[in-house]
Coordinates of C-alpha atoms in Angstrom, one line a residue:
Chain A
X228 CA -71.0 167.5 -229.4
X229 CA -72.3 164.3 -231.3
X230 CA -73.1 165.0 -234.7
X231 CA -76.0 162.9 -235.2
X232 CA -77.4 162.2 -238.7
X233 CA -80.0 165.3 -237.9
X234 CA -77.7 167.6 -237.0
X235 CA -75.2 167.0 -240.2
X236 CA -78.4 167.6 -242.4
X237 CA -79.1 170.4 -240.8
X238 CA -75.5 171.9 -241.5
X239 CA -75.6 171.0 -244.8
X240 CA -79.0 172.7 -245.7
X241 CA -77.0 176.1 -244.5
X242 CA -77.3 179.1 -247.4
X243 CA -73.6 179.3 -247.2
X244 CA -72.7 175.6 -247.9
X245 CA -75.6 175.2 -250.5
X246 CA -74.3 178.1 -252.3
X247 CA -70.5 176.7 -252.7
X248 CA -71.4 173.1 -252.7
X249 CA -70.0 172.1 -249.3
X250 CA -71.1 168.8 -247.8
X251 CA -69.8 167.7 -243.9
X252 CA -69.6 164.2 -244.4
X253 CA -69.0 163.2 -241.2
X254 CA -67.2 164.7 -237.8
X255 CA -66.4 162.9 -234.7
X256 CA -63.6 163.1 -231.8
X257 CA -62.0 166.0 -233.2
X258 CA -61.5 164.5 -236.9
X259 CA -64.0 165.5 -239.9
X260 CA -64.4 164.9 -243.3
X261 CA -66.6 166.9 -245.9
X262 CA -66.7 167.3 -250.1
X263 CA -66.9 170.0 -252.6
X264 CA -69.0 169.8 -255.7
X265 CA -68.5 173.2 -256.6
X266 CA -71.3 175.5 -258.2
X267 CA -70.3 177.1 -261.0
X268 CA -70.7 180.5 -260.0
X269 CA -67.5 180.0 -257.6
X270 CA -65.6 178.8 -260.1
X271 CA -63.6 181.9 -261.4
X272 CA -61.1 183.5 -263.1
X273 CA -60.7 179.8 -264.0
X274 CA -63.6 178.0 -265.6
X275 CA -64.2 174.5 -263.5
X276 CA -61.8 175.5 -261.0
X277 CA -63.2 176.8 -257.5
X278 CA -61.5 179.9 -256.2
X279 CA -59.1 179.8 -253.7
X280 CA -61.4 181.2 -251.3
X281 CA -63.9 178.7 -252.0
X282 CA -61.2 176.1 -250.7
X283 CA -60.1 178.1 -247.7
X284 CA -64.0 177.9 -246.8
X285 CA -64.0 174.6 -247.6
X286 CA -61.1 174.1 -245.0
X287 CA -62.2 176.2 -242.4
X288 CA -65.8 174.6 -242.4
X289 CA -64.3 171.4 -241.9
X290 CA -61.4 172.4 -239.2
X291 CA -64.6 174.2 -237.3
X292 CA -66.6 171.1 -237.5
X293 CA -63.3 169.0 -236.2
X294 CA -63.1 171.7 -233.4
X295 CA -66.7 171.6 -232.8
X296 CA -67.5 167.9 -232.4
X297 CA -64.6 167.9 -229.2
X298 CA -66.5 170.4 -227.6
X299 CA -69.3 170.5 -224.8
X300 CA -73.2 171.4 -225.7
X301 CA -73.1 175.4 -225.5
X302 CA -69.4 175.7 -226.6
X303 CA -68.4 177.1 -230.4
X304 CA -65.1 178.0 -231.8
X305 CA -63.7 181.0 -233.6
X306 CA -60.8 180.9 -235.9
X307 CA -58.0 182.7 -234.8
X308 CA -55.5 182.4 -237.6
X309 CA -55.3 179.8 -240.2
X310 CA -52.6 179.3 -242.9
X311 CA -53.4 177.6 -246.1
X312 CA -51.0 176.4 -248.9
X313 CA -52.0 175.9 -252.6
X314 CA -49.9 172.8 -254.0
X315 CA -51.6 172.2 -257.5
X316 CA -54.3 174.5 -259.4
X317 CA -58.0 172.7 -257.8
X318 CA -59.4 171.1 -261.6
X319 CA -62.6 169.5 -261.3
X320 CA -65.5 168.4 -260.1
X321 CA -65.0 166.8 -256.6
X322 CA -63.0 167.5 -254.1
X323 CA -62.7 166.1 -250.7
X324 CA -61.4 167.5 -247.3
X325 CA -60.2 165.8 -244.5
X326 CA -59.4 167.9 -240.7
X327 CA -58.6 166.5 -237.3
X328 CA -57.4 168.4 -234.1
X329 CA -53.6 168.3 -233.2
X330 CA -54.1 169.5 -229.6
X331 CA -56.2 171.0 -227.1
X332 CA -55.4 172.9 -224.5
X333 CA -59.6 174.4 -223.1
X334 CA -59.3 177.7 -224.7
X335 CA -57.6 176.9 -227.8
X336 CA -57.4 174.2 -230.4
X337 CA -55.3 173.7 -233.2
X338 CA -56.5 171.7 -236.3
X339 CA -55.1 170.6 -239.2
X340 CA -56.6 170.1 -243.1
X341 CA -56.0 169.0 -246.3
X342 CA -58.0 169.2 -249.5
X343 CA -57.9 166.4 -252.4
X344 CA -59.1 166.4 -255.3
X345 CA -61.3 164.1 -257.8
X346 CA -58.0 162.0 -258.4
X347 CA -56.0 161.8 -254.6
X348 CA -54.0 164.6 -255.2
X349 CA -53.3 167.2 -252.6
X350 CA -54.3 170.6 -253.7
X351 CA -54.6 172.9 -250.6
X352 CA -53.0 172.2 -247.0
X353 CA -53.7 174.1 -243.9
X354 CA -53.5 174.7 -240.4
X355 CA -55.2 176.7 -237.9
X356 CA -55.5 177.6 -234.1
X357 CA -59.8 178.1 -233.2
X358 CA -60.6 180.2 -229.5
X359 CA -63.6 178.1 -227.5
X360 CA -66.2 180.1 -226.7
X361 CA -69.9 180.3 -225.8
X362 CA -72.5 180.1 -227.9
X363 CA -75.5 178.6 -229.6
X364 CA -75.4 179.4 -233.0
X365 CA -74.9 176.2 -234.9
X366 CA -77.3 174.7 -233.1
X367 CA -80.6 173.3 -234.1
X368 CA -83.1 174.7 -232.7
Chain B
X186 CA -52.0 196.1 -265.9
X187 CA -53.8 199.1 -266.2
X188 CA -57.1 198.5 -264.6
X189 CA -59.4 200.6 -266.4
X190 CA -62.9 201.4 -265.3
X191 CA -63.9 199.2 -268.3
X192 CA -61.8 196.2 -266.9
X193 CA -63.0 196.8 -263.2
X194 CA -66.6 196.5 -264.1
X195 CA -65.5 193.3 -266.4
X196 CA -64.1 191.9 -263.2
X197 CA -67.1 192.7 -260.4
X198 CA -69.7 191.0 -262.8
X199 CA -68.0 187.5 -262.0
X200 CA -70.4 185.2 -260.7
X201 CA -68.6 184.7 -257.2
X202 CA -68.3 188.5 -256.9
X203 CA -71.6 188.4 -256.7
X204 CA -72.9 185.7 -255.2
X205 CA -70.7 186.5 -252.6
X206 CA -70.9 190.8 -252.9
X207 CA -67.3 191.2 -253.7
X208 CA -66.6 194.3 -255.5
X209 CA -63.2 196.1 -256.3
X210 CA -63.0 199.6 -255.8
X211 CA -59.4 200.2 -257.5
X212 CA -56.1 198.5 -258.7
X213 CA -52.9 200.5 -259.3
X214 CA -49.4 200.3 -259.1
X215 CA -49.3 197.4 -257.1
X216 CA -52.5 198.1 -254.3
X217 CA -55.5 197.4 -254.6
X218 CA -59.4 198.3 -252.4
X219 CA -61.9 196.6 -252.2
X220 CA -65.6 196.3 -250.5
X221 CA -67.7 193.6 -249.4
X222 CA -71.9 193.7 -248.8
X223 CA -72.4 190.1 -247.9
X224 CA -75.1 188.2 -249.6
X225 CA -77.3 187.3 -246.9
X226 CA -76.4 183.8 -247.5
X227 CA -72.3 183.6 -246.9
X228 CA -73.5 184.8 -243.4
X229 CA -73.4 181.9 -241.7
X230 CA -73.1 180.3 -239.0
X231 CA -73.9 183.8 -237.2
X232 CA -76.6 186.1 -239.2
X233 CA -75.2 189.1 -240.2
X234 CA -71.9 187.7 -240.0
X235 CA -69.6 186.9 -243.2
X236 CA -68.1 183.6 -242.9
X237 CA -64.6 183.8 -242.3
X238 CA -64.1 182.0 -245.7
X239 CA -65.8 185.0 -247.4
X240 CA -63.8 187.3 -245.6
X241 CA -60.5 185.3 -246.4
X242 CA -62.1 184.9 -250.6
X243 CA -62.4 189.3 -250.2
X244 CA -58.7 189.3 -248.8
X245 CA -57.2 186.9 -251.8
X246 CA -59.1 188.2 -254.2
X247 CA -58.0 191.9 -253.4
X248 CA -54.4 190.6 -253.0
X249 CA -54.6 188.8 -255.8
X250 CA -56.0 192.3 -258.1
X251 CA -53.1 194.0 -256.3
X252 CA -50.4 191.5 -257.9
X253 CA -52.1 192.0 -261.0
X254 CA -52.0 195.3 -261.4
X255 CA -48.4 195.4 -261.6
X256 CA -48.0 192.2 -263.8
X257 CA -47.7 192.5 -267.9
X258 CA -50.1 191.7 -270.3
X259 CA -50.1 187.9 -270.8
X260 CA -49.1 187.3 -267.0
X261 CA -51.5 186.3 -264.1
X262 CA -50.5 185.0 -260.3
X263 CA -51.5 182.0 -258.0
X264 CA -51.8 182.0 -254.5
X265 CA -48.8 180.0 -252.6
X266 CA -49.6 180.2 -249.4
X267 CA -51.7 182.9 -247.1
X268 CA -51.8 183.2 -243.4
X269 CA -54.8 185.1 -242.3
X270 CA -55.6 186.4 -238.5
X271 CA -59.5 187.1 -237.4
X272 CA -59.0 189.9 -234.5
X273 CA -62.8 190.6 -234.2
X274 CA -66.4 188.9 -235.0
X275 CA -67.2 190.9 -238.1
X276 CA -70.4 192.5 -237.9
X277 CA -72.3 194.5 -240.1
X278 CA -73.5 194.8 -243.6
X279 CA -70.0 196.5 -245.0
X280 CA -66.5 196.2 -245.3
X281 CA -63.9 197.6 -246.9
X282 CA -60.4 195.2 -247.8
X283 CA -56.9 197.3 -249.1
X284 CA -53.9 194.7 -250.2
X285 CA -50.7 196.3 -251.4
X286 CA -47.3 194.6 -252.7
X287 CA -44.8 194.4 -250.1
X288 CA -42.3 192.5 -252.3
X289 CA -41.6 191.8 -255.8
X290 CA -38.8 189.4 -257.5
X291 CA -40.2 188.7 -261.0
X292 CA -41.3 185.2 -259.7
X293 CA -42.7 185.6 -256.3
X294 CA -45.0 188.5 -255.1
X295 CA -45.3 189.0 -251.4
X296 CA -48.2 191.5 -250.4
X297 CA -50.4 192.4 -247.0
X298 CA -53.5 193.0 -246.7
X299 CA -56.9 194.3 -244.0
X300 CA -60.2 194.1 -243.5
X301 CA -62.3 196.6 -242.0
X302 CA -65.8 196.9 -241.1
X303 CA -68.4 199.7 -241.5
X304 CA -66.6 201.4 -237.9
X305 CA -63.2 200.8 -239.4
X306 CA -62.0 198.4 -237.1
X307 CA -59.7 195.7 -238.2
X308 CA -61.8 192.5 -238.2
X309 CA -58.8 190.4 -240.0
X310 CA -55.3 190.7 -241.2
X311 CA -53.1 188.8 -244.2
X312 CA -50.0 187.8 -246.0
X313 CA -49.4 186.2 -248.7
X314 CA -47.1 184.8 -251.6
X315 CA -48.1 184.3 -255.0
X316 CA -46.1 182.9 -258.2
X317 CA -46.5 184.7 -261.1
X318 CA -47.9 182.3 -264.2
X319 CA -48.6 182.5 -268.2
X320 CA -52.1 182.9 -268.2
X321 CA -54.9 184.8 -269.9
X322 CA -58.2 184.3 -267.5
X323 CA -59.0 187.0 -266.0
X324 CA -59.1 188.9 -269.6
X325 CA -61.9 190.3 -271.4
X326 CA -62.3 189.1 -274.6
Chain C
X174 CA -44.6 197.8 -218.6
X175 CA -42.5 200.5 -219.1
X176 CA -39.1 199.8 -220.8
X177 CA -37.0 201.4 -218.9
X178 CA -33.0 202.1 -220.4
X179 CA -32.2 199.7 -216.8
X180 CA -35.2 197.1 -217.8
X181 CA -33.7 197.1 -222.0
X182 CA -29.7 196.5 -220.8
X183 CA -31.5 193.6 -218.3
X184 CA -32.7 192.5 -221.1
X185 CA -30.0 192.7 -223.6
X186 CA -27.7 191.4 -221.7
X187 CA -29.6 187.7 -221.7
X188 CA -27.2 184.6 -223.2
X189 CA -30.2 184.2 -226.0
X190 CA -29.7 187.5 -227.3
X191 CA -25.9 187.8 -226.9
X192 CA -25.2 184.3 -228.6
X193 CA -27.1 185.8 -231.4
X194 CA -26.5 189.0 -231.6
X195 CA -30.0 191.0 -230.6
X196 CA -30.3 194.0 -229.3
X197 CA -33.9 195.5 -228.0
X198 CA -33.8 199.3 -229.0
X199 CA -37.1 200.7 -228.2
X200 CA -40.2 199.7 -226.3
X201 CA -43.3 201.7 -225.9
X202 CA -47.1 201.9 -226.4
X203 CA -47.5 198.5 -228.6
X204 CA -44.5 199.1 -230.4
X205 CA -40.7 198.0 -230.8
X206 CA -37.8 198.0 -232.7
X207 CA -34.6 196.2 -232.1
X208 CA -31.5 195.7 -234.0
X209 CA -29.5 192.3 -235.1
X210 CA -25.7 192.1 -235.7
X211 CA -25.5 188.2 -236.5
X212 CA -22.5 186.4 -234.8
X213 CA -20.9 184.8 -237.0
X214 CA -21.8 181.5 -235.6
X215 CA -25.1 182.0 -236.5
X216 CA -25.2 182.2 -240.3
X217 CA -25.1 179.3 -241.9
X218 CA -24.9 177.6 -244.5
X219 CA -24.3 180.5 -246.3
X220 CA -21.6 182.9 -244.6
X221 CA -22.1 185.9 -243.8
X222 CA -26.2 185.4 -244.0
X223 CA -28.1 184.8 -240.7
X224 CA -29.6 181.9 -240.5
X225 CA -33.7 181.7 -241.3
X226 CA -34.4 181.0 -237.6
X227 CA -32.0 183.8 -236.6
X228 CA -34.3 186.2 -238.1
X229 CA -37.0 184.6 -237.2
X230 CA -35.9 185.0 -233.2
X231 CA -35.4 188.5 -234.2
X232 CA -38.8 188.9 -235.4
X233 CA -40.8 186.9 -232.5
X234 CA -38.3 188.5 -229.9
X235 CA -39.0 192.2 -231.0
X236 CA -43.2 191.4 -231.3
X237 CA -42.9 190.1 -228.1
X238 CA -41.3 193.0 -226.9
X239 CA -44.0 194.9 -228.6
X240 CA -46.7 192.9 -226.8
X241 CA -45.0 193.4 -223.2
X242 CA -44.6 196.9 -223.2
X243 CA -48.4 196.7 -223.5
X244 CA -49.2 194.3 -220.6
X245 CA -49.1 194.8 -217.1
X246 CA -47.0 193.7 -214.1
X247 CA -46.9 190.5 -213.6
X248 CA -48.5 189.9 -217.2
X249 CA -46.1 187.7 -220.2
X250 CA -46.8 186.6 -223.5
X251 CA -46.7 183.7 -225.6
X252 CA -46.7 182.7 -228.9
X253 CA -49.5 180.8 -230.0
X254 CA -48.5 181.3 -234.1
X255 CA -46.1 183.2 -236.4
X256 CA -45.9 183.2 -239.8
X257 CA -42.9 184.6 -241.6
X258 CA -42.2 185.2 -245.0
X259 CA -38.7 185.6 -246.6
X260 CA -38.8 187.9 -249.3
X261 CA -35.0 188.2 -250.5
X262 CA -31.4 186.5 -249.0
X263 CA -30.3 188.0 -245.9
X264 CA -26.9 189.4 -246.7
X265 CA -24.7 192.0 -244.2
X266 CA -23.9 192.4 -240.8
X267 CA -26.8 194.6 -239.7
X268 CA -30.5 194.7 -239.8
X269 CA -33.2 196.2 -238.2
X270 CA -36.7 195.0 -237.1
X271 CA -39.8 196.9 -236.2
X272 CA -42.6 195.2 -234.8
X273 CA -46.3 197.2 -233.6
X274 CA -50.0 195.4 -232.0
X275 CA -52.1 195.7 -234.8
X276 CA -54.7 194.5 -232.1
X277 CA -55.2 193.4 -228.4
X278 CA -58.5 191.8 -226.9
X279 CA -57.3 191.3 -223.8
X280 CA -56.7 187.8 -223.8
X281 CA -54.9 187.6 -227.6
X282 CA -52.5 190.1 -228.8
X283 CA -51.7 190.2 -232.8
X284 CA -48.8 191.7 -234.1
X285 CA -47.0 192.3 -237.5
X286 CA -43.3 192.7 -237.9
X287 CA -40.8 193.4 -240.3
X288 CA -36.8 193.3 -240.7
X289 CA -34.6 195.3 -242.9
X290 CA -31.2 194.7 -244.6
X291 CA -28.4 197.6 -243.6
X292 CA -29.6 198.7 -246.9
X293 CA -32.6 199.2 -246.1
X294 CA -34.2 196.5 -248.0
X295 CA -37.0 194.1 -246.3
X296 CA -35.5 190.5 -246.3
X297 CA -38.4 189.3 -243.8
X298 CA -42.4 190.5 -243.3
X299 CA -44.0 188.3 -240.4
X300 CA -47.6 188.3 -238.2
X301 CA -48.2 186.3 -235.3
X302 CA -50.7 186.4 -232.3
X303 CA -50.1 185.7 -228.5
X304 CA -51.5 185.0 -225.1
X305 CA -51.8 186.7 -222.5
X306 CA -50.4 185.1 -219.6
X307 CA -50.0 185.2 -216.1
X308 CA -45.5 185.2 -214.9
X309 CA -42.7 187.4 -213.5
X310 CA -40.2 185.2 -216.5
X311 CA -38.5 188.4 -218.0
X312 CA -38.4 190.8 -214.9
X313 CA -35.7 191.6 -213.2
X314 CA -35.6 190.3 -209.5
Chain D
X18 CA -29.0 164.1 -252.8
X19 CA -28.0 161.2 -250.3
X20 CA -27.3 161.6 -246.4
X21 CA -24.2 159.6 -246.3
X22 CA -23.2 159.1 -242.3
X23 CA -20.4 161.4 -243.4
X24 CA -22.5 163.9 -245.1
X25 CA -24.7 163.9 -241.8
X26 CA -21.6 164.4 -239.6
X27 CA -20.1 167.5 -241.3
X28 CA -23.5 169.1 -241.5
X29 CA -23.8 168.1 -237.7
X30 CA -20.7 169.7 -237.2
X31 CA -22.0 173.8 -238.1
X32 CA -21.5 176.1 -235.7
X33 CA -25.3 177.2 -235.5
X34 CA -26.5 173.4 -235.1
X35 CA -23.3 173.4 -232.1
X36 CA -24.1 176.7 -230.5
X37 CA -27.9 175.8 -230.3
X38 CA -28.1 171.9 -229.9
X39 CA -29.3 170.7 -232.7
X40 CA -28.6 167.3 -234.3
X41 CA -29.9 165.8 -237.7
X42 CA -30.6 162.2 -237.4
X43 CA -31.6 161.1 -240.7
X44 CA -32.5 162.4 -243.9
X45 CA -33.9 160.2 -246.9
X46 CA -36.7 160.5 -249.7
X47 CA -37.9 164.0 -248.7
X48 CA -38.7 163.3 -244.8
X49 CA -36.2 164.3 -242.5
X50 CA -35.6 163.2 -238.7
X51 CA -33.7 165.4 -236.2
X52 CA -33.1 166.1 -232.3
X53 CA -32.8 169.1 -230.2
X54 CA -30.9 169.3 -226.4
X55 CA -30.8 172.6 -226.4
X56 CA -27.6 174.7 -224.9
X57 CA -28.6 176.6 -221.6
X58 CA -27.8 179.9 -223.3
X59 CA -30.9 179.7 -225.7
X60 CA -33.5 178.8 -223.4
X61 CA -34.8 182.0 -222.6
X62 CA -37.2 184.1 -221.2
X63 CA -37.8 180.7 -219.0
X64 CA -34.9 178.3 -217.5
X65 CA -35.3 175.3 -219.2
X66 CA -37.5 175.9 -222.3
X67 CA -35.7 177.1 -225.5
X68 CA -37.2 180.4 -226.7
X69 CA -39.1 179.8 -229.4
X70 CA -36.8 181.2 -232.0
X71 CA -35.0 177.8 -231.3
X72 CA -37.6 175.5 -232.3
X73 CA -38.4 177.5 -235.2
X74 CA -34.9 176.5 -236.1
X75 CA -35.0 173.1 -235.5
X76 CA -38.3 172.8 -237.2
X77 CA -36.8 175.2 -240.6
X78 CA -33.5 173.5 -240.5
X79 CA -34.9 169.7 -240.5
X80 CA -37.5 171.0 -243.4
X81 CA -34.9 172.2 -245.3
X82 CA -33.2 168.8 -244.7
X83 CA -36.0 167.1 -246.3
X84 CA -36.2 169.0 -249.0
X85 CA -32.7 168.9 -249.9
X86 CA -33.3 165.0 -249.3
X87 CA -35.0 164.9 -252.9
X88 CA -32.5 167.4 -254.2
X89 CA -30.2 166.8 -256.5
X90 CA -26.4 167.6 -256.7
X91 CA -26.3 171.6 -257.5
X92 CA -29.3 172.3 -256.1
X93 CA -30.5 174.2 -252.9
X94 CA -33.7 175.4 -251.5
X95 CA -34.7 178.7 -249.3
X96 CA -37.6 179.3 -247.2
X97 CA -40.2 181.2 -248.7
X98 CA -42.8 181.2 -245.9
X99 CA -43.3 179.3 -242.7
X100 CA -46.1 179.0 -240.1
X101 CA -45.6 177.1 -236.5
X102 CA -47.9 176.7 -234.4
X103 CA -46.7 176.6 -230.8
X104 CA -49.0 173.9 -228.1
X105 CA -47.4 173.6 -224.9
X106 CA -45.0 175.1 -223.0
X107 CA -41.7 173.5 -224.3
X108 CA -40.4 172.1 -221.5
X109 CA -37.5 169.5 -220.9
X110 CA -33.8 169.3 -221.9
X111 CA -34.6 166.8 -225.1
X112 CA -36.6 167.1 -228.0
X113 CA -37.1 165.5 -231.5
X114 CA -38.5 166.9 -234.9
X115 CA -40.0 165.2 -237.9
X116 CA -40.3 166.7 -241.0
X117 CA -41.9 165.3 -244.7
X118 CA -42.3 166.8 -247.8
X119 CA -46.2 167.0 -249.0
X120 CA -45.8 168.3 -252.0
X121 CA -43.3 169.3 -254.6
X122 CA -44.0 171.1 -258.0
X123 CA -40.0 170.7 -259.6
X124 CA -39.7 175.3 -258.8
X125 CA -41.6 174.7 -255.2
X126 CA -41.4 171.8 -252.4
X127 CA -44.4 172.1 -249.4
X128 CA -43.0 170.6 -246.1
X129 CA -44.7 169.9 -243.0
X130 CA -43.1 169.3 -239.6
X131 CA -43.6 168.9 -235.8
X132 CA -41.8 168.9 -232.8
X133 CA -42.5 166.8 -230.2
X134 CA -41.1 167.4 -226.2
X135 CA -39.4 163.9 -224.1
X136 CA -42.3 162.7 -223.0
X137 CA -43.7 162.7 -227.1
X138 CA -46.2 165.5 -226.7
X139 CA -47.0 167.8 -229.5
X140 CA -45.0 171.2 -228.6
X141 CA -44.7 173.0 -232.2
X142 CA -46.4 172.3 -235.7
X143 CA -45.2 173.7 -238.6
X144 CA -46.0 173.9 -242.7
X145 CA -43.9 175.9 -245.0
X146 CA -42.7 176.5 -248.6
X147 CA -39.4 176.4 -250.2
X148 CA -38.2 177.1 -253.3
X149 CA -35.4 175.1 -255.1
X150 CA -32.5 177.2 -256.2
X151 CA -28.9 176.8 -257.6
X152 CA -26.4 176.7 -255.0
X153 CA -23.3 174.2 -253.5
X154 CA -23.7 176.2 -250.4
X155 CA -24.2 172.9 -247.9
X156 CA -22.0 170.8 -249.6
X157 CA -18.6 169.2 -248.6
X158 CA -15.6 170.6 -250.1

């Protein structure tokens, strides 16, 4: 799938990623890239740091998007497992994410991702395996 | 930590409890319910389906009260590392999430956790570590 | 498959398990348990302790085990993830593992797993999900 | 800690690396290089493919390499969780694993590592946590 300009603004304007502060930046050939300007309202128990929840999304919006810009017009992924690590508590404003496929074998695909934040630092690594199926529902219509 | 019903209602008015529709049921002795009404919006990309970064933030969360309620006053926990599996699409407008301990050595805490939906199937499956920290935010005042 | 007390001493007596020290004890219905008396080759660096990979081919042997005596003839497994956690240091010369589906969907099997000390004692907790595959690799001719 | 040749040689020299295959190659500044030709007797179910209890060996053993890499004298580390991903079918009598350390807190080091087969294609991928402990367990006498 290419993901023209249009389509990527069309992601973005999702209720989901609005309501986080999730932005695809870019995805093509298996490797995307995306930010986080968290809203406020996911920032808890810590004041101006996002859940870990609200990175895993992060991560697994971005590893999806990796996944999905390798695949064929009617194809979507699922996440089968993914595994995320939390290397420094997430403080700030801005973070960016960064996820690229590893292989593929047709029915599976496994991704990799890694979130930074404002300053380079690593904050949250993960890795994932997503199932190919069938389906329409990111698509534009 | 004793979660009383004061301190579980101080919890579930959190802003990404809500914006999300996160709620924990109960929190002792090391286990810990939860349930989950998705906001209309973390139901993307499939309507009427929770992201599977909501579903992972209900599972962390609850794991995360779990840990807490057998911490002392003064102590909190972060997430190391969790792997979560997705066995089903999850469907519906309720689900319920249980998290208990599995293993406790002052500075790590190990712990499970499910999700089912409204039919009581498992839709996804955890574990986690977490390191236990100094820390007073998730305290009422 | 049915696990036969002819199809478990096939089993048992492959060069994998025997240079390690595995035994299969049980498989039935999604479930297994099997049993691990470390040669002494095999735990390193510390004496006395199996190796971290030693338990971890306990664990993935015994879920795949579990998976198998689900499947049908001329049906196998493979892994496509595992993630184990270590939760204290494996001391002794006899632990235990247990190992159940928590689901199947035909094509993907996902199983959780755990190994006990002779004490009793959890030293590992792991979860992991297969394919189902097409081969005749573990039956006996 | 520094990989003298010697060093390298007596850890080379352990009866698990011997009775599985496995050969460190280098080990400096948290990233870790090693090889596997695995014995006959550990590949299993499938003549010619080492069970993948195996690779998760390799792949713990040269992560723990790396971390003890960036170690210093007294000091140990233990695997607290690990997640591998498995590709391909492992096939061949020859294969290598890389291993780097992504993050380190000073109580925690994050490592990542992959396995590739002879012919350099992906077979295992792998992220884990250790902590650092107290120990002279690996050390020459």
């Amino acid at each position: 799938m290419e993901f023209t300009e249009e389509f990527v603004q069309f992601i973005n304007n999702n209720p989901l990623y609005t309501t986080i502060g999730i932005r695809i930046e870019k995805a093509v050939d298996g490797e995307a890239r995306s930010s986080l300007d968290p809203n406020p309202n996911v920032c808890w128990p810590f004041p101006g740091q996002p859940h870990g929840g609200v990175l895993f999304t992060l991560m697994d919006a971005t590893m999806a998007v990796a996944v999905f810009s390798s695949l064929e017009v009617g194809q979507n992924c699922a996440t089968i497992h993914a595994d995320i690590q939390y290397t420094l508590p997430a403080k700030g404003d801005h973070f960016s994410c960064a996820a690229r496929i590893t292989h593929e074998t047709g029915r599976l695909t496994f991704v990799r991702g890694e979130i930074h934040d404002g300053e380079n630092r690593i904050v949250a690594l993960g890795q994932a395996a997503f199932r190919v199926i069938r389906s329409d529902a990111m698509e534009p219509s």
